[in-house]
N, C-alpha and C. Protein backbone atom coordinates (compact mmCIF):
# COMPACT_ATOMS: atom_id res chain seq x y z
N MET A 1 -60.39 -118.81 187.33
CA MET A 1 -60.79 -120.09 186.86
C MET A 1 -60.78 -121.05 188.05
N LEU A 2 -61.85 -121.82 188.17
CA LEU A 2 -61.93 -122.79 189.25
C LEU A 2 -61.28 -124.10 188.83
N VAL A 3 -60.48 -124.65 189.73
CA VAL A 3 -59.84 -125.94 189.49
C VAL A 3 -60.07 -126.83 190.70
N ALA A 4 -60.17 -128.14 190.44
CA ALA A 4 -60.41 -129.11 191.52
C ALA A 4 -59.28 -130.12 191.55
N PHE A 5 -59.00 -130.63 192.73
CA PHE A 5 -57.96 -131.64 192.93
C PHE A 5 -58.56 -132.83 193.66
N ALA A 6 -58.49 -134.01 193.05
CA ALA A 6 -58.96 -135.24 193.70
C ALA A 6 -57.98 -135.56 194.82
N THR A 7 -58.49 -135.54 196.06
CA THR A 7 -57.57 -135.65 197.19
C THR A 7 -58.23 -136.32 198.39
N GLU A 8 -57.42 -137.03 199.11
CA GLU A 8 -57.83 -137.59 200.40
C GLU A 8 -57.23 -136.75 201.53
N SER A 9 -56.10 -136.12 201.25
CA SER A 9 -55.32 -135.42 202.27
C SER A 9 -55.54 -133.91 202.29
N GLN A 10 -56.11 -133.36 201.22
CA GLN A 10 -56.27 -131.93 201.00
C GLN A 10 -54.94 -131.20 200.83
N LYS A 11 -53.83 -131.93 200.74
CA LYS A 11 -52.52 -131.34 200.51
C LYS A 11 -51.86 -131.87 199.23
N PHE A 12 -52.26 -133.07 198.84
CA PHE A 12 -51.65 -133.74 197.70
C PHE A 12 -52.73 -134.25 196.75
N VAL A 13 -52.36 -134.37 195.48
CA VAL A 13 -53.23 -135.06 194.53
C VAL A 13 -52.96 -136.54 194.78
N ASP A 14 -53.91 -137.20 195.41
CA ASP A 14 -53.67 -138.58 195.84
C ASP A 14 -54.89 -139.48 195.68
N ALA A 15 -55.72 -139.17 194.67
CA ALA A 15 -56.91 -139.99 194.47
C ALA A 15 -57.25 -140.14 192.98
N HIS A 16 -57.76 -141.32 192.66
CA HIS A 16 -58.34 -141.62 191.35
C HIS A 16 -59.65 -140.84 191.26
N PHE A 17 -59.97 -140.28 190.10
CA PHE A 17 -61.19 -139.48 189.97
C PHE A 17 -62.43 -140.23 190.47
N GLY A 18 -62.61 -141.45 190.01
CA GLY A 18 -63.82 -142.19 190.36
C GLY A 18 -63.86 -142.71 191.78
N LEU A 19 -62.74 -142.66 192.49
CA LEU A 19 -62.68 -143.16 193.86
C LEU A 19 -62.46 -142.05 194.89
N ALA A 20 -62.27 -140.84 194.43
CA ALA A 20 -61.98 -139.72 195.34
C ALA A 20 -63.13 -139.51 196.32
N SER A 21 -62.78 -139.28 197.57
CA SER A 21 -63.81 -138.97 198.57
C SER A 21 -64.05 -137.47 198.64
N ALA A 22 -63.08 -136.68 198.08
CA ALA A 22 -63.21 -135.22 198.17
C ALA A 22 -62.42 -134.56 197.05
N PHE A 23 -62.80 -133.31 196.78
CA PHE A 23 -62.09 -132.47 195.82
C PHE A 23 -61.82 -131.13 196.49
N SER A 24 -60.56 -130.71 196.50
CA SER A 24 -60.21 -129.37 196.98
C SER A 24 -60.34 -128.43 195.79
N VAL A 25 -61.05 -127.32 195.99
CA VAL A 25 -61.33 -126.40 194.89
C VAL A 25 -60.64 -125.06 195.15
N TYR A 26 -60.03 -124.54 194.08
CA TYR A 26 -59.32 -123.26 194.15
C TYR A 26 -59.74 -122.38 192.98
N ASP A 27 -59.70 -121.07 193.21
CA ASP A 27 -59.91 -120.09 192.15
C ASP A 27 -58.52 -119.56 191.80
N VAL A 28 -58.09 -119.77 190.56
CA VAL A 28 -56.73 -119.43 190.14
C VAL A 28 -56.78 -118.40 189.02
N THR A 29 -56.04 -117.33 189.19
CA THR A 29 -55.83 -116.35 188.12
C THR A 29 -54.33 -116.17 187.97
N ALA A 30 -53.93 -115.39 187.00
CA ALA A 30 -52.50 -115.12 186.81
C ALA A 30 -51.92 -114.36 188.00
N GLU A 31 -52.79 -113.67 188.75
CA GLU A 31 -52.33 -112.85 189.87
C GLU A 31 -52.54 -113.47 191.24
N GLU A 32 -53.58 -114.29 191.40
CA GLU A 32 -53.95 -114.76 192.74
C GLU A 32 -54.43 -116.21 192.74
N ILE A 33 -54.30 -116.84 193.92
CA ILE A 33 -54.86 -118.16 194.16
C ILE A 33 -55.68 -118.08 195.43
N HIS A 34 -56.95 -118.49 195.34
CA HIS A 34 -57.82 -118.48 196.51
C HIS A 34 -58.41 -119.86 196.73
N ALA A 35 -58.26 -120.39 197.94
CA ALA A 35 -58.90 -121.66 198.29
C ALA A 35 -60.39 -121.41 198.43
N LYS A 36 -61.20 -122.21 197.75
CA LYS A 36 -62.66 -122.07 197.83
C LYS A 36 -63.26 -123.10 198.77
N GLY A 37 -62.48 -124.11 199.15
CA GLY A 37 -62.97 -125.11 200.08
C GLY A 37 -62.86 -126.52 199.51
N THR A 38 -63.37 -127.45 200.27
CA THR A 38 -63.36 -128.85 199.89
C THR A 38 -64.78 -129.34 199.74
N VAL A 39 -65.05 -130.03 198.65
CA VAL A 39 -66.37 -130.63 198.44
C VAL A 39 -66.21 -132.14 198.58
N TYR A 40 -67.16 -132.74 199.29
CA TYR A 40 -67.08 -134.17 199.58
C TYR A 40 -68.09 -134.95 198.76
N CYS A 41 -67.66 -136.11 198.31
CA CYS A 41 -68.53 -137.00 197.54
C CYS A 41 -69.37 -137.83 198.50
N PRO A 42 -70.55 -138.23 198.06
CA PRO A 42 -71.35 -139.13 198.90
C PRO A 42 -70.54 -140.39 199.21
N LYS A 43 -70.68 -140.90 200.42
CA LYS A 43 -69.91 -142.08 200.84
C LYS A 43 -70.37 -143.34 200.11
N GLU A 44 -71.66 -143.43 199.87
CA GLU A 44 -72.19 -144.62 199.23
C GLU A 44 -73.17 -144.23 198.14
N PHE A 45 -73.26 -145.04 197.15
CA PHE A 45 -74.20 -144.83 196.06
C PHE A 45 -75.14 -146.03 196.00
N THR A 46 -76.40 -145.77 195.72
CA THR A 46 -77.33 -146.86 195.50
C THR A 46 -77.02 -147.46 194.13
N PRO A 47 -77.48 -148.67 193.86
CA PRO A 47 -77.18 -149.27 192.55
C PRO A 47 -77.66 -148.43 191.37
N ASP A 48 -78.70 -147.62 191.57
CA ASP A 48 -79.23 -146.79 190.49
C ASP A 48 -78.42 -145.52 190.26
N GLU A 49 -77.59 -145.14 191.21
CA GLU A 49 -76.85 -143.89 191.11
C GLU A 49 -75.57 -144.06 190.29
N ASP A 50 -75.21 -143.02 189.61
CA ASP A 50 -74.00 -142.99 188.80
C ASP A 50 -72.95 -142.19 189.58
N LYS A 51 -71.91 -142.88 190.08
CA LYS A 51 -70.92 -142.18 190.90
C LYS A 51 -70.14 -141.14 190.11
N ILE A 52 -69.96 -141.36 188.81
CA ILE A 52 -69.25 -140.37 187.99
C ILE A 52 -70.11 -139.11 187.86
N GLU A 53 -71.40 -139.30 187.62
CA GLU A 53 -72.31 -138.15 187.51
C GLU A 53 -72.32 -137.35 188.80
N GLY A 54 -72.32 -138.03 189.93
CA GLY A 54 -72.29 -137.34 191.22
C GLY A 54 -71.04 -136.48 191.38
N ARG A 55 -69.91 -137.01 190.96
CA ARG A 55 -68.66 -136.25 191.04
C ARG A 55 -68.68 -135.08 190.04
N LEU A 56 -69.21 -135.34 188.85
CA LEU A 56 -69.34 -134.26 187.86
C LEU A 56 -70.16 -133.11 188.41
N GLN A 57 -71.24 -133.42 189.08
CA GLN A 57 -72.13 -132.38 189.60
C GLN A 57 -71.42 -131.50 190.65
N ILE A 58 -70.62 -132.11 191.51
CA ILE A 58 -70.03 -131.30 192.58
C ILE A 58 -68.85 -130.45 192.10
N ILE A 59 -68.30 -130.76 190.91
CA ILE A 59 -67.21 -129.93 190.38
C ILE A 59 -67.61 -129.26 189.06
N SER A 60 -68.89 -129.15 188.80
CA SER A 60 -69.37 -128.67 187.50
C SER A 60 -68.92 -127.25 187.15
N ASP A 61 -68.58 -126.44 188.13
CA ASP A 61 -68.12 -125.07 187.87
C ASP A 61 -66.62 -125.00 187.58
N CYS A 62 -65.93 -126.12 187.70
CA CYS A 62 -64.48 -126.13 187.52
C CYS A 62 -64.10 -126.28 186.05
N ALA A 63 -62.98 -125.67 185.68
CA ALA A 63 -62.46 -125.77 184.32
C ALA A 63 -61.51 -126.95 184.19
N VAL A 64 -60.85 -127.31 185.29
CA VAL A 64 -59.83 -128.35 185.29
C VAL A 64 -60.00 -129.20 186.54
N VAL A 65 -59.75 -130.50 186.41
CA VAL A 65 -59.68 -131.37 187.58
C VAL A 65 -58.40 -132.19 187.48
N TYR A 66 -57.64 -132.18 188.56
CA TYR A 66 -56.40 -132.95 188.66
C TYR A 66 -56.70 -134.23 189.42
N CYS A 67 -56.14 -135.35 188.94
CA CYS A 67 -56.33 -136.62 189.63
C CYS A 67 -55.13 -137.52 189.31
N THR A 68 -55.02 -138.64 190.03
CA THR A 68 -53.92 -139.57 189.78
C THR A 68 -54.24 -140.50 188.63
N ALA A 69 -55.52 -140.75 188.40
CA ALA A 69 -55.95 -141.63 187.31
C ALA A 69 -57.42 -141.36 187.04
N ILE A 70 -57.86 -141.72 185.83
CA ILE A 70 -59.26 -141.57 185.46
C ILE A 70 -59.55 -142.53 184.31
N GLY A 71 -60.69 -143.15 184.37
CA GLY A 71 -61.07 -144.05 183.29
C GLY A 71 -61.45 -143.28 182.04
N GLY A 72 -61.35 -143.96 180.89
CA GLY A 72 -61.67 -143.33 179.61
C GLY A 72 -63.08 -142.77 179.53
N PRO A 73 -64.11 -143.55 179.91
CA PRO A 73 -65.48 -143.01 179.84
C PRO A 73 -65.68 -141.81 180.77
N ALA A 74 -65.08 -141.84 181.95
CA ALA A 74 -65.21 -140.70 182.87
C ALA A 74 -64.52 -139.48 182.30
N ALA A 75 -63.34 -139.66 181.71
CA ALA A 75 -62.61 -138.54 181.11
C ALA A 75 -63.43 -137.93 179.98
N ALA A 76 -64.04 -138.79 179.16
CA ALA A 76 -64.87 -138.28 178.06
C ALA A 76 -66.06 -137.48 178.58
N ARG A 77 -66.67 -137.94 179.66
CA ARG A 77 -67.81 -137.21 180.24
C ARG A 77 -67.37 -135.87 180.80
N LEU A 78 -66.19 -135.82 181.39
CA LEU A 78 -65.67 -134.55 181.89
C LEU A 78 -65.48 -133.58 180.73
N VAL A 79 -64.83 -134.03 179.67
CA VAL A 79 -64.58 -133.17 178.52
C VAL A 79 -65.90 -132.69 177.92
N GLN A 80 -66.90 -133.57 177.83
CA GLN A 80 -68.22 -133.17 177.33
C GLN A 80 -68.86 -132.11 178.22
N SER A 81 -68.49 -132.12 179.50
CA SER A 81 -69.01 -131.14 180.46
C SER A 81 -68.13 -129.90 180.55
N ASN A 82 -67.16 -129.80 179.62
CA ASN A 82 -66.25 -128.65 179.56
C ASN A 82 -65.32 -128.57 180.77
N ILE A 83 -64.93 -129.74 181.28
CA ILE A 83 -63.96 -129.83 182.37
C ILE A 83 -62.78 -130.62 181.83
N HIS A 84 -61.58 -130.07 181.94
CA HIS A 84 -60.39 -130.71 181.40
C HIS A 84 -59.72 -131.57 182.48
N PRO A 85 -59.68 -132.91 182.31
CA PRO A 85 -59.00 -133.74 183.31
C PRO A 85 -57.49 -133.75 183.07
N LEU A 86 -56.74 -133.64 184.14
CA LEU A 86 -55.28 -133.72 184.08
C LEU A 86 -54.79 -134.78 185.06
N LYS A 87 -54.04 -135.75 184.55
CA LYS A 87 -53.47 -136.78 185.42
C LYS A 87 -52.08 -136.33 185.86
N VAL A 88 -51.82 -136.48 187.15
CA VAL A 88 -50.50 -136.19 187.70
C VAL A 88 -50.09 -137.37 188.58
N SER A 89 -48.83 -137.44 188.92
CA SER A 89 -48.32 -138.52 189.76
C SER A 89 -48.92 -138.47 191.16
N GLU A 90 -49.19 -139.63 191.71
CA GLU A 90 -49.73 -139.69 193.06
C GLU A 90 -48.75 -139.02 194.03
N GLY A 91 -49.29 -138.21 194.92
CA GLY A 91 -48.47 -137.51 195.90
C GLY A 91 -47.98 -136.15 195.44
N THR A 92 -48.37 -135.73 194.24
CA THR A 92 -47.98 -134.40 193.76
C THR A 92 -48.60 -133.35 194.68
N PRO A 93 -47.80 -132.44 195.22
CA PRO A 93 -48.37 -131.39 196.08
C PRO A 93 -49.33 -130.48 195.31
N ILE A 94 -50.50 -130.25 195.87
CA ILE A 94 -51.48 -129.37 195.24
C ILE A 94 -50.88 -127.99 195.03
N GLU A 95 -50.13 -127.51 196.01
CA GLU A 95 -49.53 -126.18 195.90
C GLU A 95 -48.62 -126.07 194.68
N ASP A 96 -47.87 -127.12 194.39
CA ASP A 96 -46.99 -127.11 193.21
C ASP A 96 -47.79 -126.96 191.93
N GLU A 97 -48.90 -127.70 191.83
CA GLU A 97 -49.73 -127.63 190.62
C GLU A 97 -50.43 -126.28 190.51
N LEU A 98 -50.82 -125.70 191.63
CA LEU A 98 -51.42 -124.37 191.61
C LEU A 98 -50.42 -123.35 191.08
N ASN A 99 -49.20 -123.42 191.56
CA ASN A 99 -48.16 -122.49 191.10
C ASN A 99 -47.85 -122.70 189.63
N ARG A 100 -47.81 -123.95 189.19
CA ARG A 100 -47.55 -124.26 187.78
C ARG A 100 -48.67 -123.69 186.90
N LEU A 101 -49.92 -123.88 187.33
CA LEU A 101 -51.06 -123.37 186.57
C LEU A 101 -51.03 -121.85 186.53
N GLN A 102 -50.72 -121.23 187.65
CA GLN A 102 -50.67 -119.77 187.69
C GLN A 102 -49.59 -119.24 186.74
N THR A 103 -48.46 -119.91 186.67
CA THR A 103 -47.40 -119.52 185.74
C THR A 103 -47.87 -119.65 184.30
N LEU A 104 -48.59 -120.74 184.00
CA LEU A 104 -49.16 -120.93 182.66
C LEU A 104 -50.12 -119.80 182.31
N LEU A 105 -50.98 -119.44 183.26
CA LEU A 105 -51.96 -118.39 183.02
C LEU A 105 -51.29 -117.04 182.77
N ALA A 106 -50.18 -116.79 183.46
CA ALA A 106 -49.48 -115.51 183.32
C ALA A 106 -48.64 -115.45 182.04
N GLY A 107 -48.33 -116.63 181.50
CA GLY A 107 -47.47 -116.67 180.31
C GLY A 107 -48.25 -117.01 179.07
N SER A 108 -47.92 -118.13 178.50
CA SER A 108 -48.52 -118.57 177.24
C SER A 108 -49.26 -119.89 177.46
N PRO A 109 -50.54 -119.83 177.81
CA PRO A 109 -51.29 -121.06 178.09
C PRO A 109 -51.46 -121.91 176.82
N PRO A 110 -51.58 -123.24 177.00
CA PRO A 110 -51.83 -124.10 175.84
C PRO A 110 -53.20 -123.77 175.22
N PRO A 111 -53.43 -124.20 173.98
CA PRO A 111 -54.68 -123.84 173.29
C PRO A 111 -55.96 -124.17 174.06
N TRP A 112 -56.04 -125.36 174.68
CA TRP A 112 -57.26 -125.72 175.39
C TRP A 112 -57.53 -124.77 176.55
N LEU A 113 -56.47 -124.31 177.19
CA LEU A 113 -56.62 -123.40 178.32
C LEU A 113 -56.97 -121.99 177.84
N ARG A 114 -56.37 -121.56 176.75
CA ARG A 114 -56.73 -120.25 176.17
C ARG A 114 -58.20 -120.22 175.79
N LYS A 115 -58.68 -121.32 175.20
CA LYS A 115 -60.09 -121.40 174.80
C LYS A 115 -61.00 -121.27 176.03
N ARG A 116 -60.64 -121.97 177.10
CA ARG A 116 -61.46 -121.91 178.32
C ARG A 116 -61.43 -120.51 178.93
N LEU A 117 -60.28 -119.89 178.95
CA LEU A 117 -60.17 -118.52 179.48
C LEU A 117 -61.03 -117.56 178.67
N GLN A 118 -61.03 -117.71 177.37
CA GLN A 118 -61.86 -116.87 176.51
C GLN A 118 -63.35 -117.09 176.79
N GLN A 119 -63.74 -118.34 176.99
CA GLN A 119 -65.14 -118.65 177.32
C GLN A 119 -65.54 -117.99 178.63
N GLU A 120 -64.67 -118.05 179.62
CA GLU A 120 -64.97 -117.44 180.92
C GLU A 120 -65.05 -115.94 180.82
N LYS A 121 -64.20 -115.34 179.99
CA LYS A 121 -64.20 -113.90 179.80
C LYS A 121 -65.51 -113.43 179.14
N ASN A 122 -66.03 -114.25 178.22
CA ASN A 122 -67.26 -113.90 177.51
C ASN A 122 -68.52 -114.10 178.34
N ASN A 123 -68.42 -114.83 179.43
CA ASN A 123 -69.62 -115.07 180.27
C ASN A 123 -69.76 -114.10 181.39
């Protein structure tokens, strides 16, 4: 399962979803964690561009996105796009959240995560 972290440092979750300049992406299974790289958001948007849509597009393959904060409309758009937003405290180490997610995957994941895992298995 691909997960993204809103980050400025690439080591910590330290960005608001709508203000993040980059997302670090990882492939996480119950057995392994693989860094897939960092995707960067455009630095500037024209008045006609939707910055949330731009961010949605670059993480569209992810099942989960971790951030320090996210607005209600942006969170709703993520959920509609089948991406689950998770808010964590600013400065949370990405490695800690990866390990926590891997433990969840190996044990008893919450219903929303089980549903997503089943969807991925069927595709």
